[in-house]
Amino acid sequence: RGQPAGRAEGSSGAKAGGGGSLKNRTAPEDPSHTVACERGGLTMIELMEAMKKDALEQESLMAIICELVSETVQRNDARNRVSKLTLFEGEVAPIPAIAYVTRIRKYGGCSECCFVVGLIYLERLKKCEP
Protein backbone atom coordinates (compact mmCIF):
# COMPACT_ATOMS: atom_id res chain seq x y z
CA ARG A 1 0.00 0.00 0.00
CA GLY A 2 2.94 2.34 0.39
CA GLN A 3 2.23 5.92 1.38
CA PRO A 4 -0.94 6.79 3.30
CA ALA A 5 -1.83 9.53 0.85
CA GLY A 6 -2.07 7.01 -1.96
CA ARG A 7 0.62 8.47 -4.20
CA ALA A 8 4.15 9.76 -4.33
CA GLU A 9 4.98 13.35 -3.41
CA GLY A 10 4.65 15.80 -6.28
CA SER A 11 2.96 13.37 -8.64
CA SER A 12 0.05 15.65 -9.44
CA GLY A 13 2.01 17.74 -11.92
CA ALA A 14 1.13 20.98 -10.09
CA LYS A 15 1.93 22.27 -6.65
CA ALA A 16 -0.81 23.34 -4.26
CA GLY A 17 -1.58 27.00 -4.67
CA GLY A 18 0.95 27.29 -7.47
CA GLY A 19 -1.43 28.06 -10.33
CA GLY A 20 -0.31 26.43 -13.53
CA SER A 21 -2.04 25.13 -16.57
CA LEU A 22 -4.51 22.29 -16.50
CA LYS A 23 -2.72 20.92 -19.58
CA ASN A 24 0.43 20.30 -17.53
CA ARG A 25 -1.31 18.18 -14.92
CA THR A 26 -0.70 14.45 -14.89
CA ALA A 27 -2.63 11.53 -13.47
CA PRO A 28 -1.56 10.22 -10.08
CA GLU A 29 1.21 7.62 -10.23
CA ASP A 30 -0.69 5.43 -7.77
CA PRO A 31 -4.45 5.84 -8.23
CA SER A 32 -5.17 3.35 -5.41
CA HIS A 33 -7.63 5.79 -3.85
CA THR A 34 -9.94 5.02 -6.78
CA VAL A 35 -10.02 1.30 -5.95
CA ALA A 36 -12.49 -0.14 -3.45
CA CYS A 37 -11.04 -1.17 -0.08
CA GLU A 38 -12.25 -4.74 -0.65
CA ARG A 39 -10.21 -4.92 -3.86
CA GLY A 40 -6.92 -3.83 -2.30
CA GLY A 41 -7.52 -0.09 -2.26
CA LEU A 42 -6.93 2.24 0.64
CA THR A 43 -8.44 1.86 4.08
CA MET A 44 -10.96 4.50 5.16
CA ILE A 45 -8.30 6.46 7.06
CA GLU A 46 -5.89 6.30 4.13
CA LEU A 47 -8.70 7.34 1.79
CA MET A 48 -9.48 10.38 3.95
CA GLU A 49 -5.81 11.38 3.89
CA ALA A 50 -5.68 10.94 0.10
CA MET A 51 -8.82 13.05 -0.31
CA LYS A 52 -7.35 15.81 1.89
CA LYS A 53 -4.17 15.79 -0.19
CA ASP A 54 -6.21 15.89 -3.40
CA ALA A 55 -8.16 18.87 -2.05
CA LEU A 56 -4.94 20.75 -1.34
CA GLU A 57 -3.72 20.03 -4.86
CA GLN A 58 -6.95 21.47 -6.27
CA GLU A 59 -6.38 24.84 -4.57
CA SER A 60 -4.71 26.13 -7.74
CA LEU A 61 -7.93 25.43 -9.64
CA MET A 62 -9.66 28.28 -7.83
CA ALA A 63 -7.32 30.88 -9.32
CA ILE A 64 -8.02 29.51 -12.78
CA ILE A 65 -11.78 29.35 -12.15
CA CYS A 66 -11.88 32.91 -10.77
CA GLU A 67 -9.97 34.22 -13.78
CA LEU A 68 -12.24 32.33 -16.19
CA VAL A 69 -15.42 33.63 -14.52
CA SER A 70 -14.08 37.18 -14.46
CA GLU A 71 -13.12 37.10 -18.15
CA THR A 72 -16.49 35.61 -19.09
CA VAL A 73 -18.43 38.28 -17.20
CA GLN A 74 -16.35 41.08 -18.77
CA ARG A 75 -16.78 39.62 -22.26
CA ASN A 76 -20.53 39.19 -21.83
CA ASP A 77 -20.96 42.69 -20.37
CA ALA A 78 -19.12 44.16 -23.37
CA ARG A 79 -21.57 42.50 -25.79
CA ASN A 80 -24.60 44.41 -24.44
CA ARG A 81 -26.99 41.88 -25.90
CA VAL A 82 -30.39 40.96 -24.55
CA SER A 83 -30.90 37.34 -23.57
CA LYS A 84 -34.00 35.22 -23.19
CA LEU A 85 -32.46 34.09 -19.90
CA THR A 86 -33.41 37.22 -17.99
CA LEU A 87 -33.00 35.29 -14.76
CA PHE A 88 -29.24 35.81 -15.09
CA GLU A 89 -29.38 39.49 -16.02
CA GLY A 90 -29.08 42.45 -13.74
CA GLU A 91 -27.61 45.87 -13.29
CA VAL A 92 -24.01 46.42 -12.32
CA ALA A 93 -22.93 43.89 -9.71
CA PRO A 94 -22.05 45.36 -6.30
CA ILE A 95 -18.90 43.23 -6.10
CA PRO A 96 -16.62 41.71 -8.76
CA ALA A 97 -17.28 38.20 -10.10
CA ILE A 98 -14.16 36.91 -8.35
CA ALA A 99 -15.61 38.04 -5.01
CA TYR A 100 -18.82 36.10 -5.72
CA VAL A 101 -16.85 32.95 -6.51
CA THR A 102 -14.76 33.41 -3.36
CA ARG A 103 -17.87 33.87 -1.20
CA ILE A 104 -19.56 30.80 -2.69
CA ARG A 105 -16.41 28.80 -1.99
CA LYS A 106 -16.13 30.10 1.57
CA TYR A 107 -19.77 29.70 2.61
CA GLY A 108 -21.05 27.09 0.14
CA GLY A 109 -19.23 24.12 1.61
CA CYS A 110 -18.33 22.60 -1.73
CA SER A 111 -15.04 21.49 -3.20
CA GLU A 112 -13.20 23.00 -6.13
CA CYS A 113 -14.51 20.14 -8.26
CA CYS A 114 -18.03 21.50 -7.76
CA PHE A 115 -16.95 24.75 -9.39
CA VAL A 116 -15.59 22.88 -12.39
CA VAL A 117 -18.88 20.99 -12.75
CA GLY A 118 -20.75 24.30 -12.37
CA LEU A 119 -18.74 25.83 -15.21
CA ILE A 120 -19.51 22.80 -17.37
CA TYR A 121 -23.23 23.21 -16.70
CA LEU A 122 -23.08 26.93 -17.52
CA GLU A 123 -21.24 26.13 -20.74
CA ARG A 124 -23.97 23.63 -21.69
CA LEU A 125 -26.64 26.20 -20.86
CA LYS A 126 -24.88 28.68 -23.12
CA LYS A 127 -24.99 26.17 -25.98
CA CYS A 128 -28.78 26.01 -25.63
CA GLU A 129 -28.96 29.72 -26.43
CA PRO A 130 -25.90 30.86 -28.39
mmCIF file of N, CA and C in Angstrom:
data_model
loop_
_atom_site.group_PDB
_atom_site.id
_atom_site.type_symbol
_atom_site.label_atom_id
_atom_site.label_comp_id
_atom_site.label_asym_id
_atom_site.label_seq_id
_atom_site.Cartn_x
_atom_site.Cartn_y
_atom_site.Cartn_z
ATOM 1 N N ARG A 1 0.811 -1.199 0.000
ATOM 2 C CA ARG A 1 0.000 0.000 0.000
ATOM 3 C C ARG A 1 0.848 1.254 0.000
ATOM 4 N N GLY A 2 2.030 1.204 0.499
ATOM 5 C CA GLY A 2 2.935 2.338 0.394
ATOM 6 C C GLY A 2 2.525 3.515 1.247
ATOM 7 N N GLN A 3 2.493 4.685 0.649
ATOM 8 C CA GLN A 3 2.228 5.922 1.377
ATOM 9 C C GLN A 3 0.763 6.067 1.724
ATOM 10 N N PRO A 4 0.450 6.631 2.896
ATOM 11 C CA PRO A 4 -0.939 6.788 3.304
ATOM 12 C C PRO A 4 -1.740 7.681 2.380
ATOM 13 N N ALA A 5 -1.092 8.607 1.711
ATOM 14 C CA ALA A 5 -1.831 9.528 0.850
ATOM 15 C C ALA A 5 -2.187 8.890 -0.478
ATOM 16 N N GLY A 6 -1.660 7.711 -0.763
ATOM 17 C CA GLY A 6 -2.071 7.015 -1.964
ATOM 18 C C GLY A 6 -1.248 7.320 -3.189
ATOM 19 N N ARG A 7 -0.222 8.193 -3.055
ATOM 20 C CA ARG A 7 0.621 8.468 -4.198
ATOM 21 C C ARG A 7 1.898 9.145 -3.762
ATOM 22 N N ALA A 8 2.850 9.167 -4.639
ATOM 23 C CA ALA A 8 4.146 9.758 -4.326
ATOM 24 C C ALA A 8 4.049 11.272 -4.271
ATOM 25 N N GLU A 9 4.949 11.893 -3.519
ATOM 26 C CA GLU A 9 4.979 13.351 -3.410
ATOM 27 C C GLU A 9 5.182 13.961 -4.785
ATOM 28 N N GLY A 10 4.457 15.040 -5.060
ATOM 29 C CA GLY A 10 4.649 15.800 -6.282
ATOM 30 C C GLY A 10 4.170 15.119 -7.537
ATOM 31 N N SER A 11 3.374 14.098 -7.446
ATOM 32 C CA SER A 11 2.958 13.366 -8.635
ATOM 33 C C SER A 11 1.784 13.996 -9.352
ATOM 34 N N SER A 12 1.230 15.064 -8.813
ATOM 35 C CA SER A 12 0.049 15.648 -9.436
ATOM 36 C C SER A 12 0.389 16.484 -10.650
ATOM 37 N N GLY A 13 1.657 16.901 -10.798
ATOM 38 C CA GLY A 13 2.013 17.741 -11.923
ATOM 39 C C GLY A 13 1.889 19.207 -11.602
ATOM 40 N N ALA A 14 1.274 19.578 -10.490
ATOM 41 C CA ALA A 14 1.133 20.976 -10.089
ATOM 42 C C ALA A 14 1.215 21.046 -8.582
ATOM 43 N N LYS A 15 1.822 22.096 -8.091
ATOM 44 C CA LYS A 15 1.933 22.273 -6.648
ATOM 45 C C LYS A 15 0.711 22.980 -6.120
ATOM 46 N N ALA A 16 0.348 22.698 -4.886
ATOM 47 C CA ALA A 16 -0.806 23.337 -4.262
ATOM 48 C C ALA A 16 -0.604 24.829 -4.231
ATOM 49 N N GLY A 17 -1.619 25.552 -4.701
ATOM 50 C CA GLY A 17 -1.579 27.004 -4.669
ATOM 51 C C GLY A 17 -0.633 27.602 -5.680
ATOM 52 N N GLY A 18 -0.048 26.791 -6.552
ATOM 53 C CA GLY A 18 0.953 27.294 -7.466
ATOM 54 C C GLY A 18 0.416 27.689 -8.819
ATOM 55 N N GLY A 19 -0.881 27.691 -9.030
ATOM 56 C CA GLY A 19 -1.429 28.055 -10.332
ATOM 57 C C GLY A 19 -1.081 26.978 -11.336
ATOM 58 N N GLY A 20 -0.729 27.386 -12.535
ATOM 59 C CA GLY A 20 -0.309 26.427 -13.533
ATOM 60 C C GLY A 20 -1.450 26.033 -14.433
ATOM 61 N N SER A 21 -1.073 25.494 -15.553
ATOM 62 C CA SER A 21 -2.042 25.133 -16.567
ATOM 63 C C SER A 21 -2.620 23.755 -16.305
ATOM 64 N N LEU A 22 -3.882 23.599 -16.639
ATOM 65 C CA LEU A 22 -4.509 22.287 -16.505
ATOM 66 C C LEU A 22 -3.878 21.292 -17.472
ATOM 67 N N LYS A 23 -3.325 21.793 -18.586
ATOM 68 C CA LYS A 23 -2.719 20.924 -19.581
ATOM 69 C C LYS A 23 -1.480 20.224 -19.031
ATOM 70 N N ASN A 24 -0.804 20.857 -18.072
ATOM 71 C CA ASN A 24 0.427 20.304 -17.533
ATOM 72 C C ASN A 24 0.198 19.295 -16.428
ATOM 73 N N ARG A 25 -1.028 19.096 -16.016
ATOM 74 C CA ARG A 25 -1.306 18.178 -14.916
ATOM 75 C C ARG A 25 -1.258 16.740 -15.419
ATOM 76 N N THR A 26 -0.788 15.862 -14.537
ATOM 77 C CA THR A 26 -0.704 14.450 -14.890
ATOM 78 C C THR A 26 -1.534 13.631 -13.920
ATOM 79 N N ALA A 27 -1.858 12.434 -14.333
ATOM 80 C CA ALA A 27 -2.628 11.533 -13.471
ATOM 81 C C ALA A 27 -1.743 11.058 -12.328
ATOM 82 N N PRO A 28 -2.344 10.727 -11.199
ATOM 83 C CA PRO A 28 -1.556 10.215 -10.076
ATOM 84 C C PRO A 28 -0.793 8.961 -10.477
ATOM 85 N N GLU A 29 0.417 8.809 -9.941
ATOM 86 C CA GLU A 29 1.212 7.616 -10.230
ATOM 87 C C GLU A 29 0.569 6.376 -9.624
ATOM 88 N N ASP A 30 -0.064 6.543 -8.469
ATOM 89 C CA ASP A 30 -0.688 5.428 -7.769
ATOM 90 C C ASP A 30 -2.147 5.783 -7.492
ATOM 91 N N PRO A 31 -3.046 5.462 -8.417
ATOM 92 C CA PRO A 31 -4.454 5.837 -8.228
ATOM 93 C C PRO A 31 -5.208 4.878 -7.317
ATOM 94 N N SER A 32 -4.537 4.345 -6.272
ATOM 95 C CA SER A 32 -5.173 3.349 -5.414
ATOM 96 C C SER A 32 -6.368 3.910 -4.661
ATOM 97 N N HIS A 33 -6.479 5.236 -4.556
ATOM 98 C CA HIS A 33 -7.632 5.791 -3.854
ATOM 99 C C HIS A 33 -8.895 5.718 -4.707
ATOM 100 N N THR A 34 -8.763 5.222 -5.934
ATOM 101 C CA THR A 34 -9.942 5.025 -6.776
ATOM 102 C C THR A 34 -10.403 3.572 -6.770
ATOM 103 N N VAL A 35 -9.698 2.724 -6.023
ATOM 104 C CA VAL A 35 -10.018 1.299 -5.946
ATOM 105 C C VAL A 35 -10.719 1.025 -4.622
ATOM 106 N N ALA A 36 -11.749 0.205 -4.664
ATOM 107 C CA ALA A 36 -12.485 -0.142 -3.447
ATOM 108 C C ALA A 36 -11.568 -0.828 -2.444
ATOM 109 N N CYS A 37 -11.837 -0.588 -1.177
ATOM 110 C CA CYS A 37 -11.042 -1.175 -0.084
ATOM 111 C C CYS A 37 -11.016 -2.699 -0.200
ATOM 112 N N GLU A 38 -12.148 -3.290 -0.549
ATOM 113 C CA GLU A 38 -12.248 -4.742 -0.651
ATOM 114 C C GLU A 38 -11.371 -5.300 -1.760
ATOM 115 N N ARG A 39 -11.013 -4.465 -2.717
ATOM 116 C CA ARG A 39 -10.211 -4.921 -3.856
ATOM 117 C C ARG A 39 -8.751 -4.484 -3.726
ATOM 118 N N GLY A 40 -8.324 -4.183 -2.516
ATOM 119 C CA GLY A 40 -6.925 -3.831 -2.303
ATOM 120 C C GLY A 40 -6.651 -2.341 -2.304
ATOM 121 N N GLY A 41 -7.689 -1.542 -2.301
ATOM 122 C CA GLY A 41 -7.516 -0.092 -2.259
ATOM 123 C C GLY A 41 -7.168 0.375 -0.863
ATOM 124 N N LEU A 42 -7.288 1.634 -0.639
ATOM 125 C CA LEU A 42 -6.933 2.238 0.641
ATOM 126 C C LEU A 42 -7.967 1.937 1.717
ATOM 127 N N THR A 43 -7.508 1.951 2.961
ATOM 128 C CA THR A 43 -8.443 1.856 4.079
ATOM 129 C C THR A 43 -9.173 3.188 4.186
ATOM 130 N N MET A 44 -10.189 3.269 5.028
ATOM 131 C CA MET A 44 -10.960 4.499 5.161
ATOM 132 C C MET A 44 -10.076 5.659 5.629
ATOM 133 N N ILE A 45 -9.189 5.401 6.569
ATOM 134 C CA ILE A 45 -8.296 6.460 7.062
ATOM 135 C C ILE A 45 -7.342 6.905 5.963
ATOM 136 N N GLU A 46 -6.781 5.953 5.233
ATOM 137 C CA GLU A 46 -5.886 6.300 4.126
ATOM 138 C C GLU A 46 -6.640 7.058 3.039
ATOM 139 N N LEU A 47 -7.882 6.663 2.784
ATOM 140 C CA LEU A 47 -8.699 7.343 1.790
ATOM 141 C C LEU A 47 -8.957 8.791 2.195
ATOM 142 N N MET A 48 -9.260 9.010 3.471
ATOM 143 C CA MET A 48 -9.484 10.378 3.950
ATOM 144 C C MET A 48 -8.226 11.223 3.772
ATOM 145 N N GLU A 49 -7.072 10.656 4.063
ATOM 146 C CA GLU A 49 -5.809 11.377 3.885
ATOM 147 C C GLU A 49 -5.571 11.691 2.406
ATOM 148 N N ALA A 50 -5.849 10.718 1.535
ATOM 149 C CA ALA A 50 -5.680 10.937 0.100
ATOM 150 C C ALA A 50 -6.622 12.027 -0.397
ATOM 151 N N MET A 51 -7.850 12.035 0.107
ATOM 152 C CA MET A 51 -8.819 13.053 -0.306
ATOM 153 C C MET A 51 -8.388 14.436 0.177
ATOM 154 N N LYS A 52 -7.846 14.526 1.385
ATOM 155 C CA LYS A 52 -7.348 15.812 1.890
ATOM 156 C C LYS A 52 -6.199 16.316 1.028
ATOM 157 N N LYS A 53 -5.305 15.409 0.665
ATOM 158 C CA LYS A 53 -4.173 15.785 -0.186
ATOM 159 C C LYS A 53 -4.675 16.229 -1.559
ATOM 160 N N ASP A 54 -5.628 15.498 -2.116
ATOM 161 C CA ASP A 54 -6.208 15.890 -3.401
ATOM 162 C C ASP A 54 -6.834 17.275 -3.318
ATOM 163 N N ALA A 55 -7.527 17.559 -2.226
ATOM 164 C CA ALA A 55 -8.163 18.867 -2.053
ATOM 165 C C ALA A 55 -7.121 19.974 -2.032
ATOM 166 N N LEU A 56 -6.006 19.746 -1.367
ATOM 167 C CA LEU A 56 -4.943 20.750 -1.343
ATOM 168 C C LEU A 56 -4.369 20.979 -2.732
ATOM 169 N N GLU A 57 -4.258 19.910 -3.504
ATOM 170 C CA GLU A 57 -3.720 20.027 -4.856
ATOM 171 C C GLU A 57 -4.689 20.748 -5.791
ATOM 172 N N GLN A 58 -5.958 20.797 -5.439
ATOM 173 C CA GLN A 58 -6.951 21.474 -6.270
ATOM 174 C C GLN A 58 -7.037 22.965 -5.974
ATOM 175 N N GLU A 59 -6.341 23.431 -4.936
ATOM 176 C CA GLU A 59 -6.377 24.844 -4.575
ATOM 177 C C GLU A 59 -6.059 25.730 -5.774
ATOM 178 N N SER A 60 -5.104 25.310 -6.596
ATOM 179 C CA SER A 60 -4.711 26.130 -7.736
ATOM 180 C C SER A 60 -5.833 26.250 -8.762
ATOM 181 N N LEU A 61 -6.791 25.335 -8.725
ATOM 182 C CA LEU A 61 -7.931 25.429 -9.640
ATOM 183 C C LEU A 61 -8.743 26.694 -9.392
ATOM 184 N N MET A 62 -8.831 27.127 -8.145
ATOM 185 C CA MET A 62 -9.661 28.285 -7.826
ATOM 186 C C MET A 62 -9.160 29.543 -8.519
ATOM 187 N N ALA A 63 -7.860 29.718 -8.617
ATOM 188 C CA ALA A 63 -7.317 30.885 -9.316
ATOM 189 C C ALA A 63 -7.714 30.844 -10.788
ATOM 190 N N ILE A 64 -7.651 29.668 -11.378
ATOM 191 C CA ILE A 64 -8.025 29.506 -12.785
ATOM 192 C C ILE A 64 -9.522 29.745 -12.960
ATOM 193 N N ILE A 65 -10.329 29.187 -12.071
ATOM 194 C CA ILE A 65 -11.784 29.351 -12.147
ATOM 195 C C ILE A 65 -12.168 30.814 -11.975
ATOM 196 N N CYS A 66 -11.574 31.489 -10.995
ATOM 197 C CA CYS A 66 -11.875 32.911 -10.771
ATOM 198 C C CYS A 66 -11.530 33.742 -12.000
ATOM 199 N N GLU A 67 -10.382 33.478 -12.589
ATOM 200 C CA GLU A 67 -9.970 34.221 -13.783
ATOM 201 C C GLU A 67 -10.929 33.946 -14.941
ATOM 202 N N LEU A 68 -11.320 32.701 -15.114
ATOM 203 C CA LEU A 68 -12.243 32.332 -16.188
ATOM 204 C C LEU A 68 -13.599 33.012 -16.010
ATOM 205 N N VAL A 69 -14.129 32.988 -14.797
ATOM 206 C CA VAL A 69 -15.423 33.627 -14.525
ATOM 207 C C VAL A 69 -15.327 35.130 -14.763
ATOM 208 N N SER A 70 -14.256 35.745 -14.293
ATOM 209 C CA SER A 70 -14.079 37.185 -14.460
ATOM 210 C C SER A 70 -14.009 37.569 -15.940
ATOM 211 N N GLU A 71 -13.224 36.832 -16.712
ATOM 212 C CA GLU A 71 -13.117 37.102 -18.148
ATOM 213 C C GLU A 71 -14.457 36.910 -18.850
ATOM 214 N N THR A 72 -15.192 35.879 -18.476
ATOM 215 C CA THR A 72 -16.488 35.606 -19.093
ATOM 216 C C THR A 72 -17.475 36.730 -18.805
ATOM 217 N N VAL A 73 -17.517 37.192 -17.567
ATOM 218 C CA VAL A 73 -18.425 38.284 -17.199
ATOM 219 C C VAL A 73 -18.061 39.548 -17.972
ATOM 220 N N GLN A 74 -16.779 39.880 -18.042
ATOM 221 C CA GLN A 74 -16.351 41.077 -18.770
ATOM 222 C C GLN A 74 -16.706 40.979 -20.249
ATOM 223 N N ARG A 75 -16.469 39.817 -20.839
ATOM 224 C CA ARG A 75 -16.778 39.625 -22.260
ATOM 225 C C ARG A 75 -18.279 39.748 -22.508
ATOM 226 N N ASN A 76 -19.088 39.132 -21.649
ATOM 227 C CA ASN A 76 -20.535 39.190 -21.828
ATOM 228 C C ASN A 76 -21.075 40.596 -21.590
ATOM 229 N N ASP A 77 -20.529 41.313 -20.614
ATOM 230 C CA ASP A 77 -20.960 42.693 -20.374
ATOM 231 C C ASP A 77 -20.649 43.589 -21.562
ATOM 232 N N ALA A 78 -19.524 43.343 -22.227
ATOM 233 C CA ALA A 78 -19.124 44.160 -23.370
ATOM 234 C C ALA A 78 -20.033 43.937 -24.577
ATOM 235 N N ARG A 79 -20.703 42.811 -24.645
ATOM 236 C CA ARG A 79 -21.573 42.502 -25.787
ATOM 237 C C ARG A 79 -22.879 43.281 -25.764
ATOM 238 N N ASN A 80 -23.346 43.652 -24.589
ATOM 239 C CA ASN A 80 -24.595 44.414 -24.441
ATOM 240 C C ASN A 80 -25.763 43.797 -25.202
ATOM 241 N N ARG A 81 -25.873 42.514 -25.198
ATOM 242 C CA ARG A 81 -26.988 41.881 -25.900
ATOM 243 C C ARG A 81 -28.055 41.467 -24.899
ATOM 244 N N VAL A 82 -29.273 41.364 -25.390
ATOM 245 C CA VAL A 82 -30.395 40.958 -24.553
ATOM 246 C C VAL A 82 -30.567 39.449 -24.696
ATOM 247 N N SER A 83 -30.768 38.793 -23.586
ATOM 248 C CA SER A 83 -30.899 37.343 -23.568
ATOM 249 C C SER A 83 -32.313 36.949 -23.178
ATOM 250 N N LYS A 84 -32.715 35.771 -23.622
ATOM 251 C CA LYS A 84 -33.998 35.222 -23.188
ATOM 252 C C LYS A 84 -33.906 34.742 -21.743
ATOM 253 N N LEU A 85 -32.697 34.556 -21.261
ATOM 254 C CA LEU A 85 -32.464 34.086 -19.898
ATOM 255 C C LEU A 85 -32.353 35.285 -18.956
ATOM 256 N N THR A 86 -33.437 36.009 -18.808
ATOM 257 C CA THR A 86 -33.409 37.219 -17.985
ATOM 258 C C THR A 86 -33.138 36.928 -16.521
ATOM 259 N N LEU A 87 -33.282 35.687 -16.136
ATOM 260 C CA LEU A 87 -32.997 35.292 -14.760
ATOM 261 C C LEU A 87 -31.555 35.614 -14.373
ATOM 262 N N PHE A 88 -30.658 35.588 -15.350
ATOM 263 C CA PHE A 88 -29.240 35.811 -15.089
ATOM 264 C C PHE A 88 -28.811 37.247 -15.361
ATOM 265 N N GLU A 89 -29.728 38.116 -15.707
ATOM 266 C CA GLU A 89 -29.380 39.494 -16.016
ATOM 267 C C GLU A 89 -29.629 40.397 -14.830
ATOM 268 N N GLY A 90 -28.913 41.481 -14.810
ATOM 269 C CA GLY A 90 -29.083 42.449 -13.738
ATOM 270 C C GLY A 90 -28.303 43.705 -14.049
ATOM 271 N N GLU A 91 -28.381 44.641 -13.146
ATOM 272 C CA GLU A 91 -27.605 45.866 -13.292
ATOM 273 C C GLU A 91 -26.157 45.564 -12.920
ATOM 274 N N VAL A 92 -25.409 46.585 -12.693
ATOM 275 C CA VAL A 92 -24.007 46.423 -12.317
ATOM 276 C C VAL A 92 -23.917 45.687 -10.981
ATOM 277 N N ALA A 93 -23.089 44.683 -10.930
ATOM 278 C CA ALA A 93 -22.926 43.888 -9.708
ATOM 279 C C ALA A 93 -22.227 44.721 -8.635
ATOM 280 N N PRO A 94 -22.662 44.582 -7.379
ATOM 281 C CA PRO A 94 -22.052 45.364 -6.305
ATOM 282 C C PRO A 94 -20.622 44.933 -5.965
ATOM 283 N N ILE A 95 -20.264 43.710 -6.321
ATOM 284 C CA ILE A 95 -18.901 43.232 -6.098
ATOM 285 C C ILE A 95 -18.438 42.504 -7.353
ATOM 286 N N PRO A 96 -17.132 42.397 -7.561
ATOM 287 C CA PRO A 96 -16.622 41.706 -8.759
ATOM 288 C C PRO A 96 -16.980 40.217 -8.761
ATOM 289 N N ALA A 97 -16.955 39.627 -9.948
ATOM 290 C CA ALA A 97 -17.281 38.204 -10.103
ATOM 291 C C ALA A 97 -16.368 37.330 -9.252
ATOM 292 N N ILE A 98 -15.104 37.694 -9.154
ATOM 293 C CA ILE A 98 -14.160 36.908 -8.348
ATOM 294 C C ILE A 98 -14.603 36.875 -6.892
ATOM 295 N N ALA A 99 -15.138 37.989 -6.404
ATOM 296 C CA ALA A 99 -15.608 38.038 -5.013
ATOM 297 C C ALA A 99 -16.806 37.110 -4.813
ATOM 298 N N TYR A 100 -17.685 37.030 -5.813
ATOM 299 C CA TYR A 100 -18.819 36.101 -5.720
ATOM 300 C C TYR A 100 -18.317 34.658 -5.629
ATOM 301 N N VAL A 101 -17.383 34.310 -6.507
ATOM 302 C CA VAL A 101 -16.845 32.946 -6.509
ATOM 303 C C VAL A 101 -16.182 32.641 -5.167
ATOM 304 N N THR A 102 -15.434 33.598 -4.651
ATOM 305 C CA THR A 102 -14.758 33.411 -3.363
ATOM 306 C C THR A 102 -15.761 33.219 -2.233
ATOM 307 N N ARG A 103 -16.841 34.002 -2.238
ATOM 308 C CA ARG A 103 -17.870 33.869 -1.200
ATOM 309 C C ARG A 103 -18.585 32.519 -1.298
ATOM 310 N N ILE A 104 -18.899 32.103 -2.512
ATOM 311 C CA ILE A 104 -19.557 30.805 -2.692
ATOM 312 C C ILE A 104 -18.644 29.695 -2.173
ATOM 313 N N ARG A 105 -17.359 29.808 -2.471
ATOM 314 C CA ARG A 105 -16.408 28.803 -1.994
ATOM 315 C C ARG A 105 -16.332 28.800 -0.473
ATOM 316 N N LYS A 106 -16.289 29.986 0.118
ATOM 317 C CA LYS A 106 -16.129 30.096 1.568
ATOM 318 C C LYS A 106 -17.358 29.601 2.319
ATOM 319 N N TYR A 107 -18.544 30.000 1.874
ATOM 320 C CA TYR A 107 -19.769 29.695 2.612
ATOM 321 C C TYR A 107 -20.585 28.548 2.019
ATOM 322 N N GLY A 108 -20.254 28.116 0.811
ATOM 323 C CA GLY A 108 -21.047 27.087 0.142
ATOM 324 C C GLY A 108 -20.746 25.668 0.570
ATOM 325 N N GLY A 109 -19.580 25.459 1.141
ATOM 326 C CA GLY A 109 -19.233 24.122 1.614
ATOM 327 C C GLY A 109 -19.022 23.106 0.510
ATOM 328 N N CYS A 110 -18.576 23.560 -0.653
ATOM 329 C CA CYS A 110 -18.335 22.603 -1.728
ATOM 330 C C CYS A 110 -16.861 22.636 -2.132
ATOM 331 N N SER A 111 -16.433 21.597 -2.795
ATOM 332 C CA SER A 111 -15.038 21.492 -3.204
ATOM 333 C C SER A 111 -14.809 22.237 -4.516
ATOM 334 N N GLU A 112 -13.555 22.345 -4.875
ATOM 335 C CA GLU A 112 -13.196 22.999 -6.126
ATOM 336 C C GLU A 112 -13.779 22.248 -7.320
ATOM 337 N N CYS A 113 -13.924 20.944 -7.177
ATOM 338 C CA CYS A 113 -14.508 20.139 -8.258
ATOM 339 C C CYS A 113 -15.934 20.588 -8.571
ATOM 340 N N CYS A 114 -16.661 21.018 -7.549
ATOM 341 C CA CYS A 114 -18.030 21.503 -7.760
ATOM 342 C C CYS A 114 -18.036 22.726 -8.669
ATOM 343 N N PHE A 115 -17.031 23.574 -8.539
ATOM 344 C CA PHE A 115 -16.948 24.755 -9.392
ATOM 345 C C PHE A 115 -16.684 24.361 -10.837
ATOM 346 N N VAL A 116 -15.853 23.357 -11.036
ATOM 347 C CA VAL A 116 -15.586 22.878 -12.389
ATOM 348 C C VAL A 116 -16.867 22.335 -13.004
ATOM 349 N N VAL A 117 -17.604 21.537 -12.253
ATOM 350 C CA VAL A 117 -18.877 20.992 -12.745
ATOM 351 C C VAL A 117 -19.852 22.136 -13.029
ATOM 352 N N GLY A 118 -19.885 23.137 -12.155
ATOM 353 C CA GLY A 118 -20.749 24.298 -12.373
ATOM 354 C C GLY A 118 -20.421 25.016 -13.669
ATOM 355 N N LEU A 119 -19.143 25.189 -13.953
ATOM 356 C CA LEU A 119 -18.740 25.828 -15.208
ATOM 357 C C LEU A 119 -19.153 24.992 -16.410
ATOM 358 N N ILE A 120 -19.075 23.682 -16.275
ATOM 359 C CA ILE A 120 -19.505 22.798 -17.366
ATOM 360 C C ILE A 120 -21.002 22.966 -17.615
ATOM 361 N N TYR A 121 -21.788 23.011 -16.543
ATOM 362 C CA TYR A 121 -23.234 23.211 -16.700
ATOM 363 C C TYR A 121 -23.540 24.562 -17.340
ATOM 364 N N LEU A 122 -22.853 25.613 -16.921
ATOM 365 C CA LEU A 122 -23.076 26.931 -17.519
ATOM 366 C C LEU A 122 -22.705 26.934 -18.997
ATOM 367 N N GLU A 123 -21.641 26.228 -19.342
ATOM 368 C CA GLU A 123 -21.238 26.129 -20.742
ATOM 369 C C GLU A 123 -22.313 25.405 -21.557
ATOM 370 N N ARG A 124 -22.887 24.358 -21.000
ATOM 371 C CA ARG A 124 -23.968 23.635 -21.689
ATOM 372 C C ARG A 124 -25.205 24.508 -21.831
ATOM 373 N N LEU A 125 -25.501 25.280 -20.805
ATOM 374 C CA LEU A 125 -26.637 26.197 -20.860
ATOM 375 C C LEU A 125 -26.429 27.230 -21.960
ATOM 376 N N LYS A 126 -25.204 27.704 -22.083
ATOM 377 C CA LYS A 126 -24.882 28.684 -23.117
ATOM 378 C C LYS A 126 -25.101 28.101 -24.511
ATOM 379 N N LYS A 127 -24.806 26.815 -24.679
ATOM 380 C CA LYS A 127 -24.990 26.174 -25.983
ATOM 381 C C LYS A 127 -26.467 26.081 -26.363
ATOM 382 N N CYS A 128 -27.343 26.058 -25.355
ATOM 383 C CA CYS A 128 -28.783 26.010 -25.634
ATOM 384 C C CYS A 128 -29.267 27.317 -26.242
ATOM 385 N N GLU A 129 -28.623 28.410 -25.876
ATOM 386 C CA GLU A 129 -28.963 29.723 -26.430
ATOM 387 C C GLU A 129 -27.675 30.459 -26.771
ATOM 388 N N PRO A 130 -27.186 30.255 -27.994
ATOM 389 C CA PRO A 130 -25.900 30.862 -28.386
ATOM 390 C C PRO A 130 -25.909 32.376 -28.416
#
